[in-house]
Amino acid sequence: MKMTYFELKKIFSKPGNKIALILLAVTLCIASSFAIGDVFYVDENGERSTGITAASPLRKAKNEWAGYITEDVLRKVLEENALINNSEEYLSTDIIENEKAFSKKQGFRDIRELINLAYCGFQEYNYFRADSVTQEEIRSFYGRRTATLTEWLNSNEQEGRFSEREKQFLIAQYEKLETPFYYEYADGWKELLAYAPTIIMLVMLITAFLVSGIFSDEIQLKADSIFFSARFGRNKAVAAKIKAGFIAVTVIYWTMILLYSGVVLAVLGTGGANRAIQISSANWKSFYNITFLQDYLLTVLGGYLGNLFILFLSMLVSAKTHSKALAVTIPFILLFIPSFLSGISVLSEILGLLPDQLLQVCNAVKTFNLYQLGTKVIGAVPIIFIMYFILFCILLPILYLVYQKTEIK
């Protein structure tokens, strides 16, 4: 433990690393403020508020519509929407009057968005589509979700992309989703998840500066001959470095994530945790039948595993090349190269399994990356969790052996 403590002290005592920790704190503040600031509320006078002041009245307005989204509720939404559309405020050319009309739709705005999505094509969106949906058409609301998916899968545009078994899997997943949906205010979770990938990626990039020198410091300082000639230099001392890296990554990651989550949920509320993510327009098409809480847990656990794998890979490069600068570039390469290649459709299956996906699981659940193992079809998310957990377990002994066998020059 003394060796591990010494390695940790080296990590956190360097001036450059102290600056990195300050950057982490700034990152936390910025990400939290953006997540909170995205929530807005318009009062009956047409005045808009954001963030802390908007959260409470918006929660109250939306929870007035809390409950199962049945056919009767959908009909009521259409009626209220039509009444507001025919009001003087809505028809006025004055922006403030229009805002007053908008304020009356805030309670059922999310449900109205789902109607827009249900009655547009699978790859289309029309904000005004709900204005023309009839009382008779609304009866097919839940069926429309599966119908538009089926139409899209069988379109010429998607020809050859999915096998018949994959098409059947997607349709079955859609049909398994429990309906009618239960609706309630869930903006706390929506905003939390919206910025979670950003903070997870920034935590990884900044933490890389802290841990990339763990296995190269002695060599760069010309102290490697002393380190490796010491009694425990090639066993316990190497293990202490690995332990220090693991502790540093773990403590930094969970401190940042828990603080970020605590701040956002404390301000915006925890309501809606157990509601299907499909009640959010951003997740309407997802074939993963999970709740907001489950989405959050997958996101933060995936982010932790992704941080461990990528940062320990960076440490392996440092141990092998004895270069801190080269080690620091590994996270940047693994993070940004996939984004440059994302526009190439033929690479989508490969890109769906790269480690950067672990850093943005809440975005991965929105994609249609499917893989067929024999007769079984499975989404990318469970695969990357299993695959990178195994690879991380393999990476640890390799890192130990590589550094243990370092030659003294």
PDB file of N, CA and C in Angstrom, residues 61-62 64-85 104-116 119 127 129-135 138 141-142 183:
ATOM      1  N   ALA A  61     -46.535  21.781 -14.797  1.00  0.00           N
ATOM      2  CA  ALA A  61     -47.350  21.800 -16.017  1.00  0.00           C
ATOM      3  C   ALA A  61     -47.400  20.415 -16.667  1.00  0.00           C
ATOM      4  N   LYS A  62     -46.263  19.759 -16.742  1.00  0.00           N
ATOM      5  CA  LYS A  62     -46.223  18.444 -17.396  1.00  0.00           C
ATOM      6  C   LYS A  62     -46.903  17.370 -16.560  1.00  0.00           C
ATOM      7  N   GLU A  64     -49.435  17.636 -14.814  1.00  0.00           N
ATOM      8  CA  GLU A  64     -50.890  17.722 -14.930  1.00  0.00           C
ATOM      9  C   GLU A  64     -51.404  16.716 -15.957  1.00  0.00           C
ATOM     10  N   TRP A  65     -50.516  16.257 -16.828  1.00  0.00           N
ATOM     11  CA  TRP A  65     -50.856  15.263 -17.843  1.00  0.00           C
ATOM     12  C   TRP A  65     -50.281  13.888 -17.496  1.00  0.00           C
ATOM     13  N   ALA A  66     -49.795  13.736 -16.280  1.00  0.00           N
ATOM     14  CA  ALA A  66     -49.193  12.465 -15.873  1.00  0.00           C
ATOM     15  C   ALA A  66     -50.228  11.347 -15.901  1.00  0.00           C
ATOM     16  N   GLY A  67     -49.809  10.198 -16.366  1.00  0.00           N
ATOM     17  CA  GLY A  67     -50.693   9.041 -16.434  1.00  0.00           C
ATOM     18  C   GLY A  67     -50.466   8.265 -17.719  1.00  0.00           C
ATOM     19  N   TYR A  68     -51.228   7.231 -17.926  1.00  0.00           N
ATOM     20  CA  TYR A  68     -51.086   6.419 -19.133  1.00  0.00           C
ATOM     21  C   TYR A  68     -51.591   7.181 -20.356  1.00  0.00           C
ATOM     22  N   ILE A  69     -50.822   7.113 -21.429  1.00  0.00           N
ATOM     23  CA  ILE A  69     -51.203   7.801 -22.668  1.00  0.00           C
ATOM     24  C   ILE A  69     -52.168   6.896 -23.424  1.00  0.00           C
ATOM     25  N   THR A  70     -53.414   6.943 -23.018  1.00  0.00           N
ATOM     26  CA  THR A  70     -54.461   6.139 -23.647  1.00  0.00           C
ATOM     27  C   THR A  70     -55.036   6.881 -24.847  1.00  0.00           C
ATOM     28  N   GLU A  71     -55.943   6.224 -25.551  1.00  0.00           N
ATOM     29  CA  GLU A  71     -56.585   6.854 -26.698  1.00  0.00           C
ATOM     30  C   GLU A  71     -57.365   8.093 -26.280  1.00  0.00           C
ATOM     31  N   ASP A  72     -57.988   8.042 -25.094  1.00  0.00           N
ATOM     32  CA  ASP A  72     -58.727   9.209 -24.602  1.00  0.00           C
ATOM     33  C   ASP A  72     -57.802  10.390 -24.347  1.00  0.00           C
ATOM     34  N   VAL A  73     -56.633  10.099 -23.796  1.00  0.00           N
ATOM     35  CA  VAL A  73     -55.653  11.166 -23.529  1.00  0.00           C
ATOM     36  C   VAL A  73     -55.165  11.760 -24.842  1.00  0.00           C
ATOM     37  N   LEU A  74     -54.893  10.923 -25.819  1.00  0.00           N
ATOM     38  CA  LEU A  74     -54.439  11.402 -27.123  1.00  0.00           C
ATOM     39  C   LEU A  74     -55.500  12.271 -27.787  1.00  0.00           C
ATOM     40  N   ARG A  75     -56.759  11.880 -27.646  1.00  0.00           N
ATOM     41  CA  ARG A  75     -57.856  12.684 -28.209  1.00  0.00           C
ATOM     42  C   ARG A  75     -57.924  14.040 -27.514  1.00  0.00           C
ATOM     43  N   LYS A  76     -57.719  14.030 -26.214  1.00  0.00           N
ATOM     44  CA  LYS A  76     -57.750  15.280 -25.457  1.00  0.00           C
ATOM     45  C   LYS A  76     -56.607  16.206 -25.879  1.00  0.00           C
ATOM     46  N   VAL A  77     -55.440  15.615 -26.143  1.00  0.00           N
ATOM     47  CA  VAL A  77     -54.300  16.409 -26.614  1.00  0.00           C
ATOM     48  C   VAL A  77     -54.646  17.070 -27.948  1.00  0.00           C
ATOM     49  N   LEU A  78     -55.239  16.307 -28.849  1.00  0.00           N
ATOM     50  CA  LEU A  78     -55.629  16.874 -30.146  1.00  0.00           C
ATOM     51  C   LEU A  78     -56.642  17.993 -29.985  1.00  0.00           C
ATOM     52  N   GLU A  79     -57.594  17.824 -29.070  1.00  0.00           N
ATOM     53  CA  GLU A  79     -58.619  18.851 -28.829  1.00  0.00           C
ATOM     54  C   GLU A  79     -57.996  20.118 -28.264  1.00  0.00           C
ATOM     55  N   GLU A  80     -57.153  19.955 -27.244  1.00  0.00           N
ATOM     56  CA  GLU A  80     -56.506  21.123 -26.631  1.00  0.00           C
ATOM     57  C   GLU A  80     -55.599  21.827 -27.642  1.00  0.00           C
ATOM     58  N   ASN A  81     -54.886  21.049 -28.416  1.00  0.00           N
ATOM     59  CA  ASN A  81     -53.984  21.606 -29.422  1.00  0.00           C
ATOM     60  C   ASN A  81     -54.766  22.411 -30.466  1.00  0.00           C
ATOM     61  N   ALA A  82     -55.910  21.875 -30.880  1.00  0.00           N
ATOM     62  CA  ALA A  82     -56.743  22.570 -31.870  1.00  0.00           C
ATOM     63  C   ALA A  82     -57.319  23.860 -31.307  1.00  0.00           C
ATOM     64  N   LEU A  83     -57.741  23.828 -30.057  1.00  0.00           N
ATOM     65  CA  LEU A  83     -58.294  25.025 -29.417  1.00  0.00           C
ATOM     66  C   LEU A  83     -57.251  26.140 -29.355  1.00  0.00           C
ATOM     67  N   ILE A  84     -56.048  25.760 -28.966  1.00  0.00           N
ATOM     68  CA  ILE A  84     -54.976  26.753 -28.855  1.00  0.00           C
ATOM     69  C   ILE A  84     -54.607  27.289 -30.234  1.00  0.00           C
ATOM     70  N   ASN A  85     -54.584  26.418 -31.232  1.00  0.00           N
ATOM     71  CA  ASN A  85     -54.242  26.844 -32.600  1.00  0.00           C
ATOM     72  C   ASN A  85     -55.257  27.833 -33.177  1.00  0.00           C
ATOM     73  N   LYS A 104     -49.455  27.484 -23.232  1.00  0.00           N
ATOM     74  CA  LYS A 104     -50.608  26.634 -22.949  1.00  0.00           C
ATOM     75  C   LYS A 104     -50.402  25.192 -23.435  1.00  0.00           C
ATOM     76  N   LYS A 105     -49.394  24.991 -24.292  1.00  0.00           N
ATOM     77  CA  LYS A 105     -49.119  23.649 -24.814  1.00  0.00           C
ATOM     78  C   LYS A 105     -48.018  22.925 -24.044  1.00  0.00           C
ATOM     79  N   GLN A 106     -47.395  23.601 -23.091  1.00  0.00           N
ATOM     80  CA  GLN A 106     -46.214  23.027 -22.447  1.00  0.00           C
ATOM     81  C   GLN A 106     -46.495  21.733 -21.698  1.00  0.00           C
ATOM     82  N   GLY A 107     -47.664  21.636 -21.109  1.00  0.00           N
ATOM     83  CA  GLY A 107     -47.979  20.446 -20.336  1.00  0.00           C
ATOM     84  C   GLY A 107     -48.023  19.189 -21.177  1.00  0.00           C
ATOM     85  N   PHE A 108     -48.557  19.298 -22.403  1.00  0.00           N
ATOM     86  CA  PHE A 108     -48.678  18.123 -23.270  1.00  0.00           C
ATOM     87  C   PHE A 108     -47.721  18.194 -24.465  1.00  0.00           C
ATOM     88  N   ARG A 109     -46.734  19.072 -24.384  1.00  0.00           N
ATOM     89  CA  ARG A 109     -45.799  19.253 -25.508  1.00  0.00           C
ATOM     90  C   ARG A 109     -45.097  17.946 -25.885  1.00  0.00           C
ATOM     91  N   ASP A 110     -44.645  17.177 -24.903  1.00  0.00           N
ATOM     92  CA  ASP A 110     -43.943  15.922 -25.184  1.00  0.00           C
ATOM     93  C   ASP A 110     -44.859  14.922 -25.884  1.00  0.00           C
ATOM     94  N   ILE A 111     -46.115  14.846 -25.443  1.00  0.00           N
ATOM     95  CA  ILE A 111     -47.064  13.920 -26.062  1.00  0.00           C
ATOM     96  C   ILE A 111     -47.346  14.362 -27.494  1.00  0.00           C
ATOM     97  N   ARG A 112     -47.472  15.667 -27.697  1.00  0.00           N
ATOM     98  CA  ARG A 112     -47.687  16.193 -29.049  1.00  0.00           C
ATOM     99  C   ARG A 112     -46.517  15.832 -29.959  1.00  0.00           C
ATOM    100  N   GLU A 113     -45.295  15.867 -29.427  1.00  0.00           N
ATOM    101  CA  GLU A 113     -44.118  15.496 -30.202  1.00  0.00           C
ATOM    102  C   GLU A 113     -44.171  14.032 -30.620  1.00  0.00           C
ATOM    103  N   LEU A 114     -44.659  13.177 -29.730  1.00  0.00           N
ATOM    104  CA  LEU A 114     -44.775  11.753 -30.057  1.00  0.00           C
ATOM    105  C   LEU A 114     -45.794  11.545 -31.180  1.00  0.00           C
ATOM    106  N   ILE A 115     -46.851  12.345 -31.168  1.00  0.00           N
ATOM    107  CA  ILE A 115     -47.844  12.265 -32.247  1.00  0.00           C
ATOM    108  C   ILE A 115     -47.208  12.681 -33.574  1.00  0.00           C
ATOM    109  N   ASN A 116     -46.408  13.742 -33.545  1.00  0.00           N
ATOM    110  CA  ASN A 116     -45.681  14.157 -34.750  1.00  0.00           C
ATOM    111  C   ASN A 116     -44.852  13.007 -35.308  1.00  0.00           C
ATOM    112  N   TYR A 119     -46.908   9.940 -36.805  1.00  0.00           N
ATOM    113  CA  TYR A 119     -47.643  10.141 -38.050  1.00  0.00           C
ATOM    114  C   TYR A 119     -46.806  10.758 -39.170  1.00  0.00           C
ATOM    115  N   TYR A 127     -43.050  19.333 -37.539  1.00  0.00           N
ATOM    116  CA  TYR A 127     -43.524  19.880 -36.266  1.00  0.00           C
ATOM    117  C   TYR A 127     -45.026  20.104 -36.251  1.00  0.00           C
ATOM    118  N   ARG A 129     -47.312  18.298 -37.900  1.00  0.00           N
ATOM    119  CA  ARG A 129     -48.088  17.118 -38.294  1.00  0.00           C
ATOM    120  C   ARG A 129     -49.230  16.849 -37.318  1.00  0.00           C
ATOM    121  N   ALA A 130     -49.001  17.060 -36.022  1.00  0.00           N
ATOM    122  CA  ALA A 130     -50.047  16.803 -35.027  1.00  0.00           C
ATOM    123  C   ALA A 130     -51.271  17.692 -35.247  1.00  0.00           C
ATOM    124  N   ASP A 131     -51.088  18.832 -35.889  1.00  0.00           N
ATOM    125  CA  ASP A 131     -52.202  19.758 -36.126  1.00  0.00           C
ATOM    126  C   ASP A 131     -53.221  19.195 -37.107  1.00  0.00           C
ATOM    127  N   SER A 132     -52.800  18.229 -37.930  1.00  0.00           N
ATOM    128  CA  SER A 132     -53.698  17.690 -38.946  1.00  0.00           C
ATOM    129  C   SER A 132     -54.124  16.239 -38.687  1.00  0.00           C
ATOM    130  N   VAL A 133     -53.658  15.655 -37.596  1.00  0.00           N
ATOM    131  CA  VAL A 133     -54.065  14.283 -37.251  1.00  0.00           C
ATOM    132  C   VAL A 133     -55.512  14.318 -36.768  1.00  0.00           C
ATOM    133  N   THR A 134     -56.331  13.427 -37.288  1.00  0.00           N
ATOM    134  CA  THR A 134     -57.754  13.410 -36.931  1.00  0.00           C
ATOM    135  C   THR A 134     -58.026  12.515 -35.731  1.00  0.00           C
ATOM    136  N   GLN A 135     -59.210  12.682 -35.146  1.00  0.00           N
ATOM    137  CA  GLN A 135     -59.620  11.863 -34.010  1.00  0.00           C
ATOM    138  C   GLN A 135     -59.683  10.379 -34.399  1.00  0.00           C
ATOM    139  N   ILE A 138     -56.006   8.878 -34.704  1.00  0.00           N
ATOM    140  CA  ILE A 138     -55.249   8.732 -33.456  1.00  0.00           C
ATOM    141  C   ILE A 138     -55.399   7.341 -32.844  1.00  0.00           C
ATOM    142  N   PHE A 141     -52.241   5.139 -33.048  1.00  0.00           N
ATOM    143  CA  PHE A 141     -51.015   5.768 -32.538  1.00  0.00           C
ATOM    144  C   PHE A 141     -49.909   4.753 -32.256  1.00  0.00           C
ATOM    145  N   TYR A 142     -50.160   3.778 -31.416  1.00  0.00           N
ATOM    146  CA  TYR A 142     -49.113   2.825 -31.047  1.00  0.00           C
ATOM    147  C   TYR A 142     -48.755   1.904 -32.212  1.00  0.00           C
ATOM    148  N   TYR A 183     -46.824   8.448 -18.869  1.00  0.00           N
ATOM    149  CA  TYR A 183     -46.142   9.728 -19.070  1.00  0.00           C
ATOM    150  C   TYR A 183     -46.055  10.524 -17.773  1.00  0.00           C
TER     151      TYR A 183
END
